[in-house]
Amino acid sequence: MDTHSILSRLPELLLPWYREHHRQLPWREDREPYHIWLSEIMLQQTRVEAVKGYYARFLKELPTVWDLAACDDDTAHKLWEGLGYYSRVRNLKKAAGILVEQWDGQFPRRYEDVLRLPGIGEYTAGAICSIAFNLNTPAVDGNVLRIYARLTGDDTPIDLPAMKKRAARDLKAVYPAEAGDFTQALIELGATVCGPNRKPDCGICPCREVCLGYRQGRAEALPVKSPKKQRRQEDKTVFILRCEGRYALEKRPDQGLLAGLWQFPNVPGKLDIGSALTAVEDMGLRPKGLRREVHRKHIFTHIQWNMKGIYLEVAEAGGEFRWLTPEQIDAQTALPTAFRQFWEEERDV
Ligand code: ADE
């Protein structure tokens, strides 16, 4: 069977399976474009189970595109705190502003117009247009690429742009009228039966009879991926500075990694205690006593931070910092996970 013959069987095989077996998820309860958009952005780098709570909380605080456009950056960051990849929420807000100003608060119904919004790439535009508007626009993410590679027996590395292009083109050609369900069915199959990092569950797969990977006995060996590049390693010393029950925090610069979020003061390199105390003095503070030292790491897409956290009591709440109470830290600052882990350590003792 050639690729088109295989894929053209998918609607009849997948749609009934999806309708019977899909997981009940909060963003599948309606087809409101704002809801679909938000869920797809949250789900890009984050597991379904983790997204559920964030999704509900976000929509409770900001139930419409207008609310999102009007809220301040700190509110939006706070709703995203812990989800990571914070440029996602900044782009959401930017795009909401454009929707309100240029589109009367509605989503445009053309793929090309949706694609032009900040933070919306081909995957998200495809998902929104198919799920919310039933357009034949495939949403090709890692899950769908894995299914495509297995079904068609294609051993091109899935990280190559040519592979994604081919999958989108070939799937578009077989999209049924029930485009939204079809997109969700592909995602669902790729998240469950044909899931990542484990053996595919071919015994219960609705597409087994047409799957070339299965028929050739190499479904498990697919998809092929290019060898991973090493992450850049960065050492850091992070200071958790306390003075009379308040802690020193500062905002990160507006550009770059974790832009505009909060952090504990930190310097490059893993400093020994002597150098660490000098660094604190250079911040205009007087160290009084070392309380604790812990080691943590945080992994971003391209960088890994290897961090030494130094907990110090200092004499005066000076320097260029905001000195915040634990309640203020919890309620007002969006502290990314890289730094939050040091805070959780402190709160737990
Ligand atoms: N991952 C990406 N999009 C999804 C969706 N709509 N449902 C479940 N998992 C997903």
Short mmCIF file of C-alpha atoms and ligand atoms in Angstrom, two decimals:
data_model
loop_
_atom_site.label_atom_id
_atom_site.label_comp_id
_atom_site.label_asym_id
_atom_site.label_seq_id
_atom_site.Cartn_x
_atom_site.Cartn_y
_atom_site.Cartn_z
CA MET A 1 0.00 0.00 0.00
CA ASP A 2 1.30 3.44 -0.82
CA THR A 3 1.19 6.34 1.62
CA HIS A 4 -2.02 7.85 0.29
CA SER A 5 -3.86 4.53 0.35
CA ILE A 6 -2.81 4.00 3.95
CA LEU A 7 -3.73 7.47 5.15
CA SER A 8 -7.02 7.61 3.26
CA ARG A 9 -8.30 4.78 5.47
CA LEU A 10 -7.67 6.74 8.65
CA PRO A 11 -10.94 8.66 8.93
CA GLU A 12 -13.06 5.49 8.82
CA LEU A 13 -10.74 3.69 11.25
CA LEU A 14 -9.97 6.50 13.66
CA LEU A 15 -13.20 8.48 14.02
CA PRO A 16 -15.34 5.68 15.50
CA TRP A 17 -12.46 4.67 17.74
CA TYR A 18 -12.00 8.25 18.96
CA ARG A 19 -15.69 8.71 19.67
CA GLU A 20 -15.76 5.60 21.79
CA HIS A 21 -12.41 5.77 23.54
CA HIS A 22 -11.24 9.33 23.95
CA ARG A 23 -10.34 10.74 27.32
CA GLN A 24 -12.70 13.33 28.75
CA LEU A 25 -10.55 16.44 28.96
CA PRO A 26 -11.66 19.93 29.98
CA TRP A 27 -10.74 21.47 26.63
CA ARG A 28 -12.79 18.90 24.78
CA GLU A 29 -16.03 20.07 26.36
CA ASP A 30 -16.60 22.83 23.81
CA ARG A 31 -15.07 24.27 20.66
CA GLU A 32 -14.64 27.85 21.74
CA PRO A 33 -11.53 29.04 19.86
CA TYR A 34 -10.13 30.82 22.93
CA HIS A 35 -10.33 27.57 24.91
CA ILE A 36 -8.78 25.48 22.13
CA TRP A 37 -6.01 28.03 21.66
CA LEU A 38 -5.19 28.22 25.37
CA SER A 39 -5.18 24.45 25.80
CA GLU A 40 -2.98 23.84 22.77
CA ILE A 41 -0.46 26.44 23.92
CA MET A 42 -0.38 24.94 27.42
CA LEU A 43 -0.08 21.40 26.05
CA GLN A 44 2.87 22.18 23.78
CA GLN A 45 5.55 21.39 26.34
CA THR A 46 3.49 20.10 29.22
CA ARG A 47 1.74 16.87 30.18
CA VAL A 48 -2.05 16.63 30.07
CA GLU A 49 -2.32 15.93 33.80
CA ALA A 50 -0.27 19.01 34.67
CA VAL A 51 -2.23 21.24 32.28
CA LYS A 52 -5.71 20.45 33.66
CA GLY A 53 -5.37 22.59 36.81
CA TYR A 54 -3.64 25.47 35.05
CA TYR A 55 -6.27 25.50 32.32
CA ALA A 56 -9.16 25.71 34.77
CA ARG A 57 -7.47 28.39 36.87
CA PHE A 58 -6.53 30.50 33.85
CA LEU A 59 -10.08 30.50 32.46
CA LYS A 60 -11.58 31.22 35.85
CA GLU A 61 -9.39 34.33 36.18
CA LEU A 62 -9.49 35.33 32.52
CA PRO A 63 -12.67 33.88 30.99
CA THR A 64 -12.50 35.74 27.67
CA VAL A 65 -9.97 37.06 25.17
CA TRP A 66 -10.88 40.57 26.38
CA ASP A 67 -9.93 39.69 29.96
CA LEU A 68 -6.60 38.30 28.80
CA ALA A 69 -5.87 41.36 26.69
CA ALA A 70 -6.67 43.67 29.61
CA CYS A 71 -4.82 41.90 32.44
CA ASP A 72 -1.36 43.02 33.54
CA ASP A 73 1.80 41.05 32.82
CA ASP A 74 2.27 39.97 36.43
CA THR A 75 -1.22 38.46 36.59
CA ALA A 76 -0.60 36.50 33.40
CA HIS A 77 2.83 35.35 34.60
CA LYS A 78 1.40 34.29 37.93
CA LEU A 79 -1.22 32.12 36.21
CA TRP A 80 1.61 30.46 34.26
CA GLU A 81 3.96 30.04 37.21
CA GLY A 82 5.50 26.57 37.18
CA LEU A 83 4.40 25.69 33.63
CA GLY A 84 7.69 26.90 32.14
CA TYR A 85 8.43 28.35 28.70
CA TYR A 86 7.06 31.70 29.77
CA SER A 87 7.29 33.27 26.32
CA ARG A 88 4.11 31.26 25.69
CA VAL A 89 2.06 33.39 28.08
CA ARG A 90 3.62 36.63 26.88
CA ASN A 91 2.67 35.72 23.31
CA LEU A 92 -0.83 34.72 24.41
CA LYS A 93 -1.32 38.16 25.86
CA LYS A 94 0.15 39.90 22.83
CA ALA A 95 -2.08 37.89 20.50
CA ALA A 96 -5.12 38.65 22.68
CA GLY A 97 -4.37 42.36 22.24
CA ILE A 98 -4.31 41.91 18.46
CA LEU A 99 -7.54 39.88 18.49
CA VAL A 100 -9.30 42.62 20.44
CA GLU A 101 -7.89 45.48 18.40
CA GLN A 102 -8.03 44.03 14.92
CA TRP A 103 -10.57 41.23 15.00
CA ASP A 104 -13.23 42.47 17.37
CA GLY A 105 -12.17 39.89 19.97
CA GLN A 106 -12.98 36.99 17.63
CA PHE A 107 -10.59 34.51 16.10
CA PRO A 108 -10.09 34.92 12.36
CA ARG A 109 -11.39 31.87 10.51
CA ARG A 110 -8.59 31.64 7.97
CA TYR A 111 -5.52 29.53 8.69
CA GLU A 112 -3.15 32.18 7.28
CA ASP A 113 -4.58 34.86 9.57
CA VAL A 114 -4.41 32.62 12.64
CA LEU A 115 -0.81 31.70 11.77
CA ARG A 116 0.17 35.38 11.83
CA LEU A 117 -0.69 35.79 15.52
CA PRO A 118 2.27 35.84 17.96
CA GLY A 119 3.19 32.46 19.40
CA ILE A 120 1.04 30.54 16.92
CA GLY A 121 3.00 28.25 14.64
CA GLU A 122 1.78 25.77 12.07
CA TYR A 123 0.87 23.17 14.68
CA THR A 124 -1.26 25.49 16.79
CA ALA A 125 -2.89 27.20 13.82
CA GLY A 126 -3.76 23.77 12.42
CA ALA A 127 -5.20 22.64 15.75
CA ILE A 128 -7.30 25.77 16.27
CA CYS A 129 -8.65 25.87 12.71
CA SER A 130 -9.49 22.19 12.59
CA ILE A 131 -10.85 21.77 16.12
CA ALA A 132 -12.69 25.09 16.41
CA PHE A 133 -13.70 25.64 12.76
CA ASN A 134 -13.58 22.16 11.18
CA LEU A 135 -11.07 23.25 8.52
CA ASN A 136 -8.84 20.62 6.91
CA THR A 137 -5.69 21.92 8.56
CA PRO A 138 -3.61 19.14 10.15
CA ALA A 139 -1.88 19.80 13.47
CA VAL A 140 1.40 17.96 13.22
CA ASP A 141 3.24 17.68 16.52
CA GLY A 142 5.55 14.96 17.82
CA ASN A 143 2.61 12.64 18.50
CA VAL A 144 1.22 12.93 15.01
CA LEU A 145 4.67 12.63 13.43
CA ARG A 146 5.21 9.38 15.30
CA ILE A 147 1.94 7.97 13.99
CA TYR A 148 2.72 9.12 10.48
CA ALA A 149 6.19 7.55 10.56
CA ARG A 150 4.84 4.24 11.86
CA LEU A 151 1.80 4.07 9.61
CA THR A 152 3.73 4.86 6.45
CA GLY A 153 6.96 3.09 7.50
CA ASP A 154 8.88 6.31 6.90
CA ASP A 155 12.32 6.29 8.52
CA THR A 156 13.21 9.92 7.79
CA PRO A 157 14.27 11.52 11.11
CA ILE A 158 11.15 13.24 12.45
CA ASP A 159 13.08 16.34 13.49
CA LEU A 160 13.80 17.20 9.85
CA PRO A 161 11.49 19.97 8.60
CA ALA A 162 10.96 18.02 5.36
CA MET A 163 9.34 15.17 7.32
CA LYS A 164 6.90 17.51 9.05
CA LYS A 165 6.03 19.17 5.77
CA ARG A 166 5.40 15.83 4.12
CA ALA A 167 3.22 14.62 6.99
CA ALA A 168 1.14 17.83 6.92
CA ARG A 169 0.70 17.66 3.15
CA ASP A 170 -0.21 13.96 3.10
CA LEU A 171 -2.63 14.22 6.03
CA LYS A 172 -4.33 17.31 4.61
CA ALA A 173 -5.19 15.30 1.52
CA VAL A 174 -7.25 12.81 3.56
CA TYR A 175 -8.95 15.14 6.06
CA PRO A 176 -12.65 14.33 6.53
CA ALA A 177 -15.46 16.83 7.10
CA GLU A 178 -15.26 16.08 10.85
CA ALA A 179 -11.90 17.80 10.89
CA GLY A 180 -11.90 18.64 14.60
CA ASP A 181 -12.53 15.09 15.72
CA PHE A 182 -9.94 13.83 13.25
CA THR A 183 -7.24 16.14 14.62
CA GLN A 184 -8.10 15.11 18.17
CA ALA A 185 -8.19 11.44 17.16
CA LEU A 186 -4.69 11.63 15.70
CA ILE A 187 -3.43 13.37 18.84
CA GLU A 188 -5.24 10.85 21.03
CA LEU A 189 -3.85 7.82 19.23
CA GLY A 190 -0.35 9.33 19.48
CA ALA A 191 -0.78 10.02 23.18
CA THR A 192 -2.22 6.64 24.15
CA VAL A 193 -2.08 3.52 21.96
CA CYS A 194 0.83 4.74 19.85
CA GLY A 195 2.47 6.71 22.68
CA PRO A 196 6.02 7.97 23.08
CA ASN A 197 8.98 6.26 24.77
CA ARG A 198 7.41 2.82 24.98
CA LYS A 199 6.25 -0.10 22.90
CA PRO A 200 3.23 0.76 20.74
CA ASP A 201 0.13 -1.11 21.84
CA CYS A 202 -0.56 -2.56 18.39
CA GLY A 203 -2.88 -5.23 19.80
CA ILE A 204 -5.59 -2.65 20.44
CA CYS A 205 -4.79 -0.19 17.65
CA PRO A 206 -7.67 0.70 15.33
CA CYS A 207 -5.19 1.33 12.49
CA ARG A 208 -3.22 -1.90 12.73
CA GLU A 209 -4.58 -3.37 9.49
CA VAL A 210 -3.15 -0.50 7.43
CA CYS A 211 0.00 0.24 9.44
CA LEU A 212 3.13 -0.47 7.44
CA GLY A 213 5.33 -0.24 10.53
CA TYR A 214 3.23 -2.95 12.17
CA ARG A 215 3.03 -5.13 9.08
CA GLN A 216 6.79 -4.95 8.61
CA GLY A 217 7.40 -5.65 12.32
CA ARG A 218 9.20 -2.37 12.90
CA ALA A 219 6.61 -0.12 14.49
CA GLU A 220 8.67 -0.03 17.66
CA ALA A 221 11.81 1.05 15.80
CA LEU A 222 9.98 4.06 14.39
CA PRO A 223 10.11 7.00 14.42
CA VAL A 224 13.77 7.68 13.76
CA LYS A 225 15.28 10.73 15.46
CA SER A 226 18.56 12.55 14.75
CA PRO A 227 21.15 12.26 17.52
CA LYS A 228 20.56 14.83 20.27
CA LYS A 229 22.85 17.81 20.72
CA GLN A 230 24.40 18.21 24.18
CA ARG A 231 22.85 20.93 26.34
CA ARG A 232 25.11 23.79 27.32
CA GLN A 233 26.01 23.45 31.02
CA GLU A 234 26.00 26.58 33.17
CA ASP A 235 27.02 26.75 36.83
CA LYS A 236 25.40 29.30 39.12
CA THR A 237 25.37 30.34 42.72
CA VAL A 238 21.92 31.38 43.93
CA PHE A 239 21.52 33.41 47.11
CA ILE A 240 18.51 33.04 49.35
CA LEU A 241 19.05 36.09 51.50
CA ARG A 242 16.89 36.64 54.56
CA CYS A 243 16.61 39.65 56.78
CA GLU A 244 14.03 39.78 59.58
CA GLY A 245 11.76 37.30 57.84
CA ARG A 246 11.93 38.97 54.40
CA TYR A 247 13.76 37.68 51.36
CA ALA A 248 15.69 39.46 48.60
CA LEU A 249 14.19 39.11 45.13
CA GLU A 250 14.68 40.93 41.87
CA LYS A 251 13.13 40.94 38.42
CA ARG A 252 15.01 39.39 35.55
CA PRO A 253 15.74 41.54 32.50
CA ASP A 254 12.96 42.06 29.94
CA GLN A 255 14.84 40.11 27.28
CA GLY A 256 16.21 36.59 27.14
CA LEU A 257 15.67 33.46 29.21
CA LEU A 258 12.82 33.79 31.77
CA ALA A 259 12.41 37.44 30.76
CA GLY A 260 10.54 39.64 33.22
CA LEU A 261 10.09 36.90 35.84
CA TRP A 262 11.38 37.02 39.42
CA GLN A 263 14.54 35.44 40.76
CA PHE A 264 16.74 35.17 43.78
CA PRO A 265 20.00 37.08 43.34
CA ASN A 266 22.55 34.90 41.61
CA VAL A 267 25.98 34.97 40.01
CA PRO A 268 27.69 32.78 37.42
CA GLY A 269 29.86 29.90 38.65
CA LYS A 270 29.69 27.71 41.75
CA LEU A 271 31.39 29.82 44.39
CA ASP A 272 33.07 28.50 47.52
CA ILE A 273 31.78 30.01 50.74
CA GLY A 274 34.48 32.67 50.99
CA SER A 275 33.85 33.95 47.45
CA ALA A 276 30.09 33.71 48.01
CA LEU A 277 30.26 35.97 51.05
CA THR A 278 32.34 38.46 49.08
CA ALA A 279 29.77 38.38 46.28
CA VAL A 280 27.04 39.20 48.81
CA GLU A 281 29.09 42.11 50.15
CA ASP A 282 29.49 43.32 46.56
CA MET A 283 25.69 43.49 46.42
CA GLY A 284 25.84 46.06 49.23
CA LEU A 285 24.84 43.62 52.00
CA ARG A 286 26.41 42.37 55.22
CA PRO A 287 26.27 38.59 55.67
CA LYS A 288 25.55 37.53 59.26
CA GLY A 289 25.38 33.78 59.13
CA LEU A 290 25.34 30.86 56.74
CA ARG A 291 22.12 28.90 57.20
CA ARG A 292 22.24 26.16 54.58
CA GLU A 293 23.62 25.08 51.26
CA VAL A 294 21.79 22.93 48.69
CA HIS A 295 22.51 21.81 45.16
CA ARG A 296 19.85 21.76 42.45
CA LYS A 297 19.71 21.61 38.68
CA HIS A 298 17.22 22.86 36.14
CA ILE A 299 16.96 21.74 32.55
CA PHE A 300 15.82 24.08 29.79
CA THR A 301 15.63 23.08 26.13
CA HIS A 302 19.20 24.07 25.26
CA ILE A 303 20.79 24.83 28.62
CA GLN A 304 21.20 23.10 31.94
CA TRP A 305 21.75 25.16 35.06
CA ASN A 306 23.76 23.46 37.80
CA MET A 307 23.08 25.54 40.86
CA LYS A 308 24.42 25.89 44.36
CA GLY A 309 21.91 27.58 46.65
CA ILE A 310 23.35 29.48 49.59
CA TYR A 311 20.96 30.49 52.37
CA LEU A 312 22.21 33.44 54.38
CA GLU A 313 20.97 35.75 57.08
CA VAL A 314 22.03 39.32 56.34
CA ALA A 315 22.21 42.36 58.61
CA GLU A 316 20.13 44.92 56.69
CA ALA A 317 17.53 44.76 53.95
CA GLY A 318 19.61 46.84 51.53
CA GLY A 319 20.95 46.50 47.99
CA GLU A 320 18.97 46.77 44.79
CA PHE A 321 16.35 44.23 45.78
CA ARG A 322 12.73 43.93 46.78
CA TRP A 323 12.55 42.44 50.28
CA LEU A 324 9.40 40.36 50.37
CA THR A 325 7.59 38.33 53.00
CA PRO A 326 6.85 34.65 52.29
CA GLU A 327 3.18 35.58 51.71
CA GLN A 328 4.16 38.21 49.14
CA ILE A 329 6.46 35.78 47.37
CA ASP A 330 3.67 33.22 47.12
CA ALA A 331 0.91 35.61 46.13
CA GLN A 332 2.60 38.23 43.98
CA THR A 333 5.73 36.98 42.27
CA ALA A 334 6.00 34.58 39.39
CA LEU A 335 9.04 32.64 40.51
CA PRO A 336 10.09 30.16 37.82
CA THR A 337 10.73 26.56 38.83
CA ALA A 338 14.51 26.94 38.50
CA PHE A 339 14.41 29.31 41.50
CA ARG A 340 11.18 28.11 43.13
CA GLN A 341 12.83 24.85 44.16
CA PHE A 342 15.09 26.82 46.50
CA TRP A 343 12.04 28.59 47.90
CA GLU A 344 10.18 25.33 48.49
CA GLU A 345 13.20 24.04 50.36
CA GLU A 346 13.02 27.11 52.60
CA ARG A 347 9.27 26.94 53.21
CA ASP A 348 9.40 23.24 54.04
CA VAL A 349 11.79 23.68 56.99
N1 ADE B 1 -1.73 17.42 23.21
C1 ADE B 1 -1.77 18.42 22.34
N2 ADE B 1 -3.03 18.76 22.03
C2 ADE B 1 -3.84 17.95 22.76
C3 ADE B 1 -5.23 17.80 22.90
N3 ADE B 1 -6.06 18.60 22.24
N4 ADE B 1 -5.67 16.84 23.73
C4 ADE B 1 -4.81 16.06 24.39
N5 ADE B 1 -3.50 16.15 24.31
C5 ADE B 1 -3.00 17.08 23.50
#
